[in-house]
């Protein structure tokens, strides 16, 4: 199997196609991967983890496919499943005598279910708009490839054979996902979401640059801490490093619409956090209006 | 597209109405031939500025006005408070927060916020990047 990708932990649409090749599934649970898992448990060598991940990508994609046709793009589901696979690899203890797949499957399925739970619509959105949103995300990506730029609303409408008003409805409906899922800290101190984004940030190699950037904006750093690492990373890339949504989408491996939704939710969450007692003073590292 | 007449929204100062400003911004952005990413960012910028303008507390007795104008490749949005209900500005931030400033610098081509006793206003310009 040859998986085309920028980083083993960032899936692309091409990679999804490759990993669906059923013949590659036979390589799972081989002595080689068992051996790699044992070595990785000791060494924590990222290169080993990448090899293991590559071997098990077909499994994570297979599980993601179980959840398709429920209103979320398969690319996003596969990404969630792959992130969960990374987590499972990190947490797997070979000494417990359990097969890796036995350990990994519940972890991945749990993450996929959590993905849906966290994306419950905050307001009632017609089914046709939810379905159209899924199609639209893929078409925007394709049109972007063809046109070499982000498409216009009329171009999207023509491609999807819907009215421009319907496209605009979908754009606005994207903000209707609830925002609670952005709260990053679990009651037990564990932070599964931030685990996910920990590798995202590492994969993007922007963590150090983040630190440099926020040194000069201490009050911003404290405010941004209310976001899960993944959202924080995207906010940094857009508002501190000046990447476009499309560029971020390409780097992170999700659709531009997904990036847009994460940004919108993050801004709402930040606004809510800024109003909370104790956070107000941090949020108002004010800039004179005349300078703005 | 030739220059379209201005669109004006005059509304009670309740946060739910900000959604209307996003919708109009998106529709005019489309008429101005902005790409979807620009439209998305125009919506976010309008959202940010409207929240600064009216604050988070819903005060239906206050009103605000948002005016939109579109020309090919650009959308100009202006917002201001209306009437006497804004004399008591408690609960409203006079200046943009550092974070809002950072966000708007990334999203807008030009923007400004002005504040004087009993009056608040903003101006926003979004240009097509393509």
Short mmCIF file of C-alpha atoms in Angstrom, two decimals:
data_model
loop_
_atom_site.label_atom_id
_atom_site.label_comp_id
_atom_site.label_asym_id
_atom_site.label_seq_id
_atom_site.Cartn_x
_atom_site.Cartn_y
_atom_site.Cartn_z
CA UNK A 1 0.00 0.00 0.00
CA UNK A 2 1.23 3.46 -0.79
CA UNK A 3 -0.52 6.31 0.95
CA UNK A 4 -0.02 9.73 -0.57
CA UNK A 5 0.13 12.37 2.10
CA UNK A 6 2.00 15.36 3.43
CA UNK A 7 2.21 13.95 6.91
CA UNK A 8 1.20 10.45 7.98
CA UNK A 9 -1.19 11.90 10.47
CA UNK A 10 -2.92 14.22 8.05
CA UNK A 11 -5.26 12.40 5.74
CA UNK A 12 -6.06 13.57 2.26
CA UNK A 13 -8.87 12.57 0.00
CA UNK A 14 -6.40 10.59 -2.10
CA UNK A 15 -5.25 8.73 0.99
CA UNK A 16 -8.83 7.87 1.83
CA UNK A 17 -9.21 6.27 -1.57
CA UNK A 18 -6.02 4.30 -1.17
CA UNK A 19 -6.84 3.01 2.26
CA UNK A 20 -10.16 1.68 1.12
CA UNK A 21 -8.27 -0.91 -0.88
CA UNK A 22 -9.42 -4.04 0.90
CA UNK A 23 -6.28 -5.99 0.18
CA UNK A 24 -4.42 -3.66 2.49
CA UNK A 25 -6.62 -4.70 5.39
CA UNK A 26 -4.97 -8.10 5.38
CA UNK A 27 -1.76 -6.53 6.63
CA UNK A 28 -3.39 -5.61 9.92
CA UNK A 29 -2.44 -7.41 13.09
CA UNK A 30 0.61 -8.92 11.49
CA UNK A 31 3.65 -9.83 13.51
CA UNK A 32 5.30 -6.76 12.06
CA UNK A 33 2.74 -4.37 13.48
CA UNK A 34 2.74 -6.19 16.82
CA UNK A 35 6.46 -5.75 16.92
CA UNK A 36 6.18 -2.09 15.97
CA UNK A 37 3.62 -1.53 18.71
CA UNK A 38 5.92 -3.12 21.27
CA UNK A 39 8.86 -1.03 20.14
CA UNK A 40 6.78 2.13 20.13
CA UNK A 41 5.50 1.50 23.65
CA UNK A 42 9.12 1.65 24.82
CA UNK A 43 10.74 4.18 22.52
CA UNK A 44 7.84 6.56 21.72
CA UNK A 45 9.59 7.16 18.43
CA UNK A 46 7.26 9.28 16.22
CA UNK A 47 8.54 7.52 13.11
CA UNK A 48 7.38 4.19 14.52
CA UNK A 49 4.00 5.67 15.33
CA UNK A 50 3.67 6.87 11.77
CA UNK A 51 4.37 3.37 10.46
CA UNK A 52 1.78 1.87 12.80
CA UNK A 53 -0.73 4.52 11.84
CA UNK A 54 -0.23 3.84 8.17
CA UNK A 55 -0.83 0.14 8.73
CA UNK A 56 -4.06 0.79 10.61
CA UNK A 57 -5.51 3.61 8.50
CA UNK A 58 -7.76 1.15 6.64
CA UNK A 59 -9.34 0.17 9.94
CA UNK A 60 -10.01 3.76 10.99
CA UNK A 61 -11.43 4.57 7.57
CA UNK A 62 -13.63 1.49 7.66
CA UNK A 63 -15.06 2.63 11.00
CA UNK A 64 -15.58 6.17 9.70
CA UNK A 65 -17.55 4.79 6.79
CA UNK A 66 -20.03 3.23 9.19
CA UNK A 67 -21.10 6.75 10.12
CA UNK A 68 -21.44 8.18 6.64
CA UNK A 69 -24.76 9.49 5.35
CA UNK A 70 -25.52 11.07 8.68
CA UNK A 71 -24.88 14.64 7.62
CA UNK A 72 -21.12 14.89 8.02
CA UNK A 73 -18.58 14.76 5.15
CA UNK A 74 -16.73 11.45 5.01
CA UNK A 75 -13.43 13.36 4.89
CA UNK A 76 -14.18 14.92 8.27
CA UNK A 77 -15.27 11.58 9.73
CA UNK A 78 -12.13 9.88 8.46
CA UNK A 79 -10.09 12.64 10.01
CA UNK A 80 -11.80 12.15 13.37
CA UNK A 81 -11.22 8.40 13.14
CA UNK A 82 -7.57 8.85 12.24
CA UNK A 83 -7.07 11.20 15.17
CA UNK A 84 -8.64 8.61 17.45
CA UNK A 85 -6.31 5.99 15.99
CA UNK A 86 -3.30 8.14 16.91
CA UNK A 87 -4.69 8.37 20.41
CA UNK A 88 -5.20 4.62 20.59
CA UNK A 89 -1.64 3.97 19.43
CA UNK A 90 -0.32 6.32 22.10
CA UNK A 91 -2.36 4.71 24.86
CA UNK A 92 -1.98 1.06 23.88
CA UNK A 93 -0.07 -1.10 26.34
CA UNK A 94 1.10 -4.36 24.68
CA UNK A 95 1.81 -5.91 28.07
CA UNK A 96 -1.89 -6.18 28.80
CA UNK A 97 -2.22 -8.99 26.30
CA UNK A 98 -5.08 -7.45 24.30
CA UNK A 99 -5.01 -7.25 20.52
CA UNK A 100 -4.48 -3.71 19.33
CA UNK A 101 -7.62 -3.71 17.19
CA UNK A 102 -9.66 -4.84 20.19
CA UNK A 103 -8.36 -1.85 22.07
CA UNK A 104 -8.55 0.65 19.20
CA UNK A 105 -12.02 0.02 17.82
CA UNK A 106 -13.99 1.19 20.90
CA UNK A 107 -11.77 4.26 21.13
CA UNK A 108 -12.39 5.20 17.51
CA UNK A 109 -16.11 4.48 17.59
CA UNK A 110 -16.37 6.52 20.79
CA UNK A 111 -14.66 9.46 19.14
CA UNK A 112 -16.93 9.25 16.12
CA UNK A 113 -20.01 9.20 18.34
CA UNK A 114 -18.64 12.14 20.30
CA UNK A 115 -18.10 13.96 17.03
CA UNK A 116 -21.81 13.66 16.26
CA UNK A 117 -22.86 14.47 19.80
CA UNK A 118 -20.78 17.65 19.71
CA UNK A 119 -22.24 18.68 16.40
CA UNK A 120 -25.88 18.70 17.30
CA UNK A 121 -27.49 21.66 15.64
CA UNK A 122 -28.27 24.45 18.11
CA UNK A 123 -31.36 25.46 16.18
CA UNK A 124 -33.60 23.43 13.94
CA UNK A 125 -32.09 23.32 10.49
CA UNK A 126 -34.02 21.66 7.66
CA UNK A 127 -32.70 18.29 6.59
CA UNK A 128 -32.21 19.49 3.02
CA UNK A 129 -29.81 22.18 4.24
CA UNK A 130 -27.83 19.70 6.32
CA UNK A 131 -27.52 17.41 3.33
CA UNK A 132 -26.70 20.29 1.03
CA UNK A 133 -23.97 21.42 3.42
CA UNK A 134 -22.22 18.07 3.11
CA UNK A 135 -22.36 18.15 -0.69
CA UNK A 136 -21.35 21.78 -0.76
CA UNK A 137 -18.21 21.23 1.29
CA UNK A 138 -16.95 18.71 -1.24
CA UNK A 139 -17.97 20.80 -4.25
CA UNK A 140 -16.26 23.91 -2.90
CA UNK A 141 -13.04 21.94 -2.57
CA UNK A 142 -13.36 20.60 -6.11
CA UNK A 143 -14.24 23.98 -7.57
CA UNK A 144 -11.31 25.49 -5.72
CA UNK A 145 -9.01 23.00 -7.42
CA UNK A 146 -10.47 23.71 -10.85
CA UNK A 147 -10.64 27.50 -10.53
CA UNK A 148 -7.46 27.99 -8.53
CA UNK A 149 -9.39 30.17 -6.10
CA UNK A 150 -12.31 30.02 -3.74
CA UNK A 151 -15.58 29.88 -5.75
CA UNK A 152 -18.33 32.49 -5.76
CA UNK A 153 -21.88 31.81 -4.61
CA UNK A 154 -23.27 31.71 -8.20
CA UNK A 155 -20.57 29.22 -9.19
CA UNK A 156 -21.44 26.96 -6.26
CA UNK A 157 -25.16 27.26 -6.97
CA UNK A 158 -24.70 26.37 -10.62
CA UNK A 159 -22.55 23.38 -9.76
CA UNK A 160 -25.06 22.09 -7.23
CA UNK A 161 -28.07 23.05 -9.33
CA UNK A 162 -29.65 24.94 -6.48
CA UNK A 163 -30.54 28.59 -6.04
CA UNK A 164 -28.05 31.14 -4.76
CA UNK A 165 -30.40 31.74 -1.83
CA UNK A 166 -30.09 28.10 -0.82
CA UNK A 167 -26.30 28.36 -0.86
CA UNK A 168 -26.51 31.47 1.30
CA UNK A 169 -28.85 29.63 3.65
CA UNK A 170 -26.27 26.89 4.07
CA UNK A 171 -23.55 29.45 4.74
CA UNK A 172 -25.60 31.01 7.50
CA UNK A 173 -26.72 27.63 8.86
CA UNK A 174 -23.08 26.73 9.39
CA UNK A 175 -23.10 28.98 12.42
CA UNK A 176 -25.99 27.04 13.93
CA UNK A 177 -23.91 24.29 15.46
CA UNK A 178 -23.85 24.60 19.21
CA UNK A 179 -20.68 25.89 20.81
CA UNK A 180 -20.50 23.90 24.03
CA UNK A 181 -18.21 21.32 22.50
CA UNK A 182 -15.43 23.85 22.45
CA UNK A 183 -15.09 23.70 26.21
CA UNK A 184 -11.81 21.90 26.45
CA UNK A 185 -11.28 20.68 29.99
CA UNK A 186 -12.80 17.39 31.14
CA UNK A 187 -13.88 16.98 34.73
CA UNK A 188 -11.13 14.46 35.43
CA UNK A 189 -8.48 16.75 34.07
CA UNK A 190 -8.11 14.66 30.96
CA UNK A 191 -8.51 16.57 27.77
CA UNK A 192 -9.16 14.31 24.86
CA UNK A 193 -9.87 17.13 22.47
CA UNK A 194 -6.61 18.79 23.24
CA UNK A 195 -4.84 15.47 22.69
CA UNK A 196 -6.18 15.52 19.16
CA UNK A 197 -5.05 18.97 18.47
CA UNK A 198 -1.75 18.43 20.14
CA UNK A 199 -0.70 16.41 17.16
CA UNK A 200 -2.39 18.77 14.76
CA UNK A 201 -0.28 21.57 16.13
CA UNK A 202 2.80 19.38 16.10
CA UNK A 203 2.10 18.31 12.54
CA UNK A 204 1.82 21.89 11.51
CA UNK A 205 5.02 22.69 13.40
CA UNK A 206 3.53 25.93 14.59
CA UNK A 207 3.61 25.35 18.31
CA UNK A 208 6.84 27.24 18.86
CA UNK A 209 5.70 30.10 16.69
CA UNK A 210 2.51 30.25 18.71
CA UNK A 211 4.53 30.66 21.84
CA UNK A 212 6.53 33.50 20.32
CA UNK A 213 3.40 35.22 19.10
CA UNK A 214 1.57 35.04 22.37
CA UNK A 215 4.51 36.25 24.42
CA UNK A 216 3.64 39.70 23.18
CA UNK A 217 -0.05 39.20 23.85
CA UNK A 218 -0.26 37.69 27.28
CA UNK A 219 -3.84 38.75 27.86
CA UNK A 220 -4.82 37.19 24.56
CA UNK A 221 -3.11 33.95 25.47
CA UNK A 222 -5.14 33.67 28.66
CA UNK A 223 -8.35 34.35 26.79
CA UNK A 224 -7.54 31.89 24.03
CA UNK A 225 -6.94 29.21 26.63
CA UNK A 226 -10.71 28.71 26.78
CA UNK A 227 -10.50 27.07 23.37
CA UNK A 228 -9.60 23.47 22.73
CA UNK A 229 -6.16 23.13 21.21
CA UNK A 230 -7.51 22.34 17.76
CA UNK A 231 -9.66 25.46 17.62
CA UNK A 232 -6.87 27.54 19.16
CA UNK A 233 -4.48 26.33 16.48
CA UNK A 234 -6.90 27.30 13.74
CA UNK A 235 -7.52 30.71 15.33
CA UNK A 236 -3.76 31.29 15.48
CA UNK A 237 -3.25 30.26 11.90
CA UNK A 238 -6.00 32.56 10.66
CA UNK A 239 -5.70 35.61 12.88
CA UNK A 240 -2.06 35.57 13.95
CA UNK A 241 -0.29 34.01 11.00
CA UNK A 242 -2.59 35.27 8.26
CA UNK A 243 -3.30 31.96 6.53
CA UNK A 244 -6.52 31.84 4.55
CA UNK A 245 -9.26 29.36 5.42
CA UNK A 246 -8.38 27.34 2.33
CA UNK A 247 -4.73 27.20 3.30
CA UNK A 248 -5.63 26.08 6.82
CA UNK A 249 -8.03 23.49 5.41
CA UNK A 250 -5.29 22.09 3.19
CA UNK A 251 -2.84 21.89 6.07
CA UNK A 252 -5.20 20.37 8.60
CA UNK A 253 -6.87 18.07 6.11
CA UNK A 254 -10.49 19.15 6.50
CA UNK A 255 -12.82 21.16 4.30
CA UNK A 256 -12.78 24.95 4.08
CA UNK A 257 -16.35 24.92 5.38
CA UNK A 258 -15.22 22.99 8.43
CA UNK A 259 -12.50 25.55 9.10
CA UNK A 260 -15.07 28.29 8.69
CA UNK A 261 -17.38 26.62 11.17
CA UNK A 262 -14.60 26.12 13.70
CA UNK A 263 -13.59 29.77 13.38
CA UNK A 264 -17.16 30.98 13.84
CA UNK A 265 -17.69 28.78 16.87
CA UNK A 266 -14.36 29.88 18.31
CA UNK A 267 -15.26 33.54 17.98
CA UNK A 268 -18.60 32.97 19.69
CA UNK A 269 -16.90 31.02 22.47
CA UNK A 270 -14.25 33.71 22.91
CA UNK A 271 -16.92 36.38 23.08
CA UNK A 272 -18.79 34.39 25.72
CA UNK A 273 -15.61 33.83 27.68
CA UNK A 274 -14.71 37.51 27.55
CA UNK A 275 -17.98 38.30 29.30
CA UNK A 276 -17.35 35.84 32.13
CA UNK A 277 -16.34 37.33 35.49
CA UNK A 278 -12.59 37.38 35.91
CA UNK A 279 -11.98 37.23 32.19
CA UNK A 280 -13.24 40.69 31.38
CA UNK A 281 -10.06 42.47 32.36
CA UNK A 282 -7.99 40.05 30.31
CA UNK A 283 -10.13 40.45 27.27
CA UNK A 284 -10.02 44.20 27.24
CA UNK A 285 -6.40 44.73 26.47
CA UNK A 286 -7.90 47.65 24.70
CA UNK A 287 -6.81 49.44 21.62
CA UNK A 288 -7.87 53.05 21.25
CA UNK A 289 -10.60 53.31 18.65
CA UNK A 290 -8.68 55.98 16.79
CA UNK A 291 -5.81 53.58 16.30
CA UNK A 292 -8.01 50.71 15.25
CA UNK B 1 -22.99 44.33 -11.58
CA UNK B 2 -23.52 48.06 -11.42
CA UNK B 3 -23.45 49.88 -8.13
CA UNK B 4 -26.55 48.82 -6.19
CA UNK B 5 -28.59 51.14 -4.02
CA UNK B 6 -27.84 51.01 -0.35
CA UNK B 7 -29.65 48.52 1.84
CA UNK B 8 -30.57 49.68 5.30
CA UNK B 9 -31.55 47.63 8.33
CA UNK B 10 -33.01 49.47 11.30
CA UNK B 11 -33.48 47.13 14.24
CA UNK B 12 -34.00 46.87 18.00
CA UNK B 13 -30.68 46.29 19.77
CA UNK B 14 -31.08 42.60 20.44
CA UNK B 15 -28.33 40.14 19.64
CA UNK B 16 -30.60 37.89 17.57
CA UNK B 17 -30.91 40.66 15.00
CA UNK B 18 -27.21 40.51 14.27
CA UNK B 19 -27.97 37.35 12.31
CA UNK B 20 -29.96 39.51 9.90
CA UNK B 21 -26.95 41.71 9.29
CA UNK B 22 -24.86 38.61 8.49
CA UNK B 23 -27.47 37.43 6.00
CA UNK B 24 -27.67 40.75 4.19
CA UNK B 25 -23.88 41.03 4.15
CA UNK B 26 -23.62 37.58 2.57
CA UNK B 27 -26.26 38.32 -0.05
CA UNK B 28 -24.64 41.61 -1.04
CA UNK B 29 -21.23 39.98 -1.00
CA UNK B 30 -22.52 37.51 -3.55
CA UNK B 31 -23.92 40.33 -5.69
CA UNK B 32 -20.53 42.01 -5.50
CA UNK B 33 -18.89 38.82 -6.85
CA UNK B 34 -16.96 38.08 -3.68
CA UNK B 35 -15.83 34.46 -3.38
CA UNK B 36 -17.34 32.35 -0.64
CA UNK B 37 -14.31 32.69 1.62
CA UNK B 38 -14.48 36.49 1.41
CA UNK B 39 -18.19 36.38 2.10
CA UNK B 40 -17.61 34.19 5.11
CA UNK B 41 -15.09 36.63 6.48
CA UNK B 42 -17.29 39.61 5.73
CA UNK B 43 -20.01 37.94 7.80
CA UNK B 44 -17.61 37.36 10.69
CA UNK B 45 -16.38 40.95 10.58
CA UNK B 46 -19.94 42.32 10.55
CA UNK B 47 -20.76 40.05 13.46
CA UNK B 48 -17.77 41.27 15.46
CA UNK B 49 -18.52 44.94 14.84
CA UNK B 50 -22.24 44.66 15.52
CA UNK B 51 -21.54 42.99 18.86
CA UNK B 52 -19.20 45.83 19.70
CA UNK B 53 -21.87 48.33 18.63
CA UNK B 54 -24.79 47.05 20.67
CA UNK B 55 -23.16 44.89 23.33
CA UNK B 56 -24.40 41.56 24.55
CA UNK B 57 -27.36 42.78 26.62
CA UNK B 58 -30.65 42.75 24.76
CA UNK B 59 -32.24 46.17 25.10
CA UNK B 60 -35.21 46.26 22.76
CA UNK B 61 -35.89 49.91 23.51
CA UNK B 62 -32.63 50.86 21.84
CA UNK B 63 -32.19 50.80 18.09
CA UNK B 64 -29.32 50.54 15.68
CA UNK B 65 -28.93 51.02 11.96
CA UNK B 66 -26.71 49.11 9.57
CA UNK B 67 -26.25 50.29 5.98
CA UNK B 68 -24.77 48.16 3.22
CA UNK B 69 -23.55 49.17 -0.18
CA UNK B 70 -22.02 46.91 -2.80
CA UNK B 71 -20.06 47.59 -5.93
CA UNK B 72 -18.30 45.01 -8.09
CA UNK B 73 -15.55 43.58 -5.91
CA UNK B 74 -16.38 45.42 -2.71
CA UNK B 75 -18.90 45.70 0.10
CA UNK B 76 -19.07 48.65 2.46
CA UNK B 77 -20.94 48.29 5.75
CA UNK B 78 -21.65 51.09 8.19
CA UNK B 79 -23.38 50.77 11.53
CA UNK B 80 -24.50 53.27 14.14
CA UNK B 81 -26.67 53.54 17.19
CA UNK B 82 -29.94 55.43 16.88
CA UNK B 83 -31.89 57.64 19.26
CA UNK B 84 -31.42 58.69 22.85
CA UNK B 85 -31.40 55.24 24.42
CA UNK B 86 -27.65 55.01 24.25
CA UNK B 87 -26.80 57.78 26.71
CA UNK B 88 -26.28 55.20 29.42
CA UNK B 89 -23.43 53.22 27.93
CA UNK B 90 -22.78 51.07 30.97
CA UNK B 91 -22.15 47.52 29.89
CA UNK B 92 -20.78 48.63 26.55
CA UNK B 93 -17.07 48.57 25.85
CA UNK B 94 -15.84 51.87 24.58
CA UNK B 95 -12.99 50.40 22.61
CA UNK B 96 -12.50 47.20 20.72
CA UNK B 97 -10.74 44.48 22.70
CA UNK B 98 -7.24 43.46 21.67
CA UNK B 99 -8.65 40.22 20.33
CA UNK B 100 -11.40 41.92 18.31
CA UNK B 101 -8.79 44.24 16.87
CA UNK B 102 -6.65 41.29 15.85
CA UNK B 103 -9.64 39.53 14.28
CA UNK B 104 -10.78 42.57 12.33
CA UNK B 105 -7.29 43.30 11.08
CA UNK B 106 -7.30 39.81 9.60
CA UNK B 107 -10.82 39.91 8.17
CA UNK B 108 -11.35 43.46 6.95
CA UNK B 109 -9.61 45.55 4.34
CA UNK B 110 -10.54 48.72 6.21
CA UNK B 111 -12.49 49.33 9.37
CA UNK B 112 -12.95 51.97 12.04
CA UNK B 113 -14.93 52.42 15.23
CA UNK B 114 -15.93 55.75 16.71
CA UNK B 115 -17.45 56.56 20.04
CA UNK B 116 -18.74 59.75 21.54
CA UNK B 117 -21.29 60.45 24.21
CA UNK B 118 -24.47 58.68 23.29
CA UNK B 119 -23.32 57.64 19.83
CA UNK B 120 -21.38 54.69 18.54
CA UNK B 121 -20.58 53.86 14.94
CA UNK B 122 -18.43 51.61 12.79
CA UNK B 123 -17.39 51.37 9.19
CA UNK B 124 -16.16 48.28 7.37
CA UNK B 125 -14.85 47.69 3.86
CA UNK B 126 -14.35 44.23 2.39
CA UNK B 127 -12.73 43.86 -1.00
CA UNK B 128 -12.60 40.86 -3.30
CA UNK B 129 -9.27 39.10 -3.04
CA UNK B 130 -9.55 37.40 -6.39
#
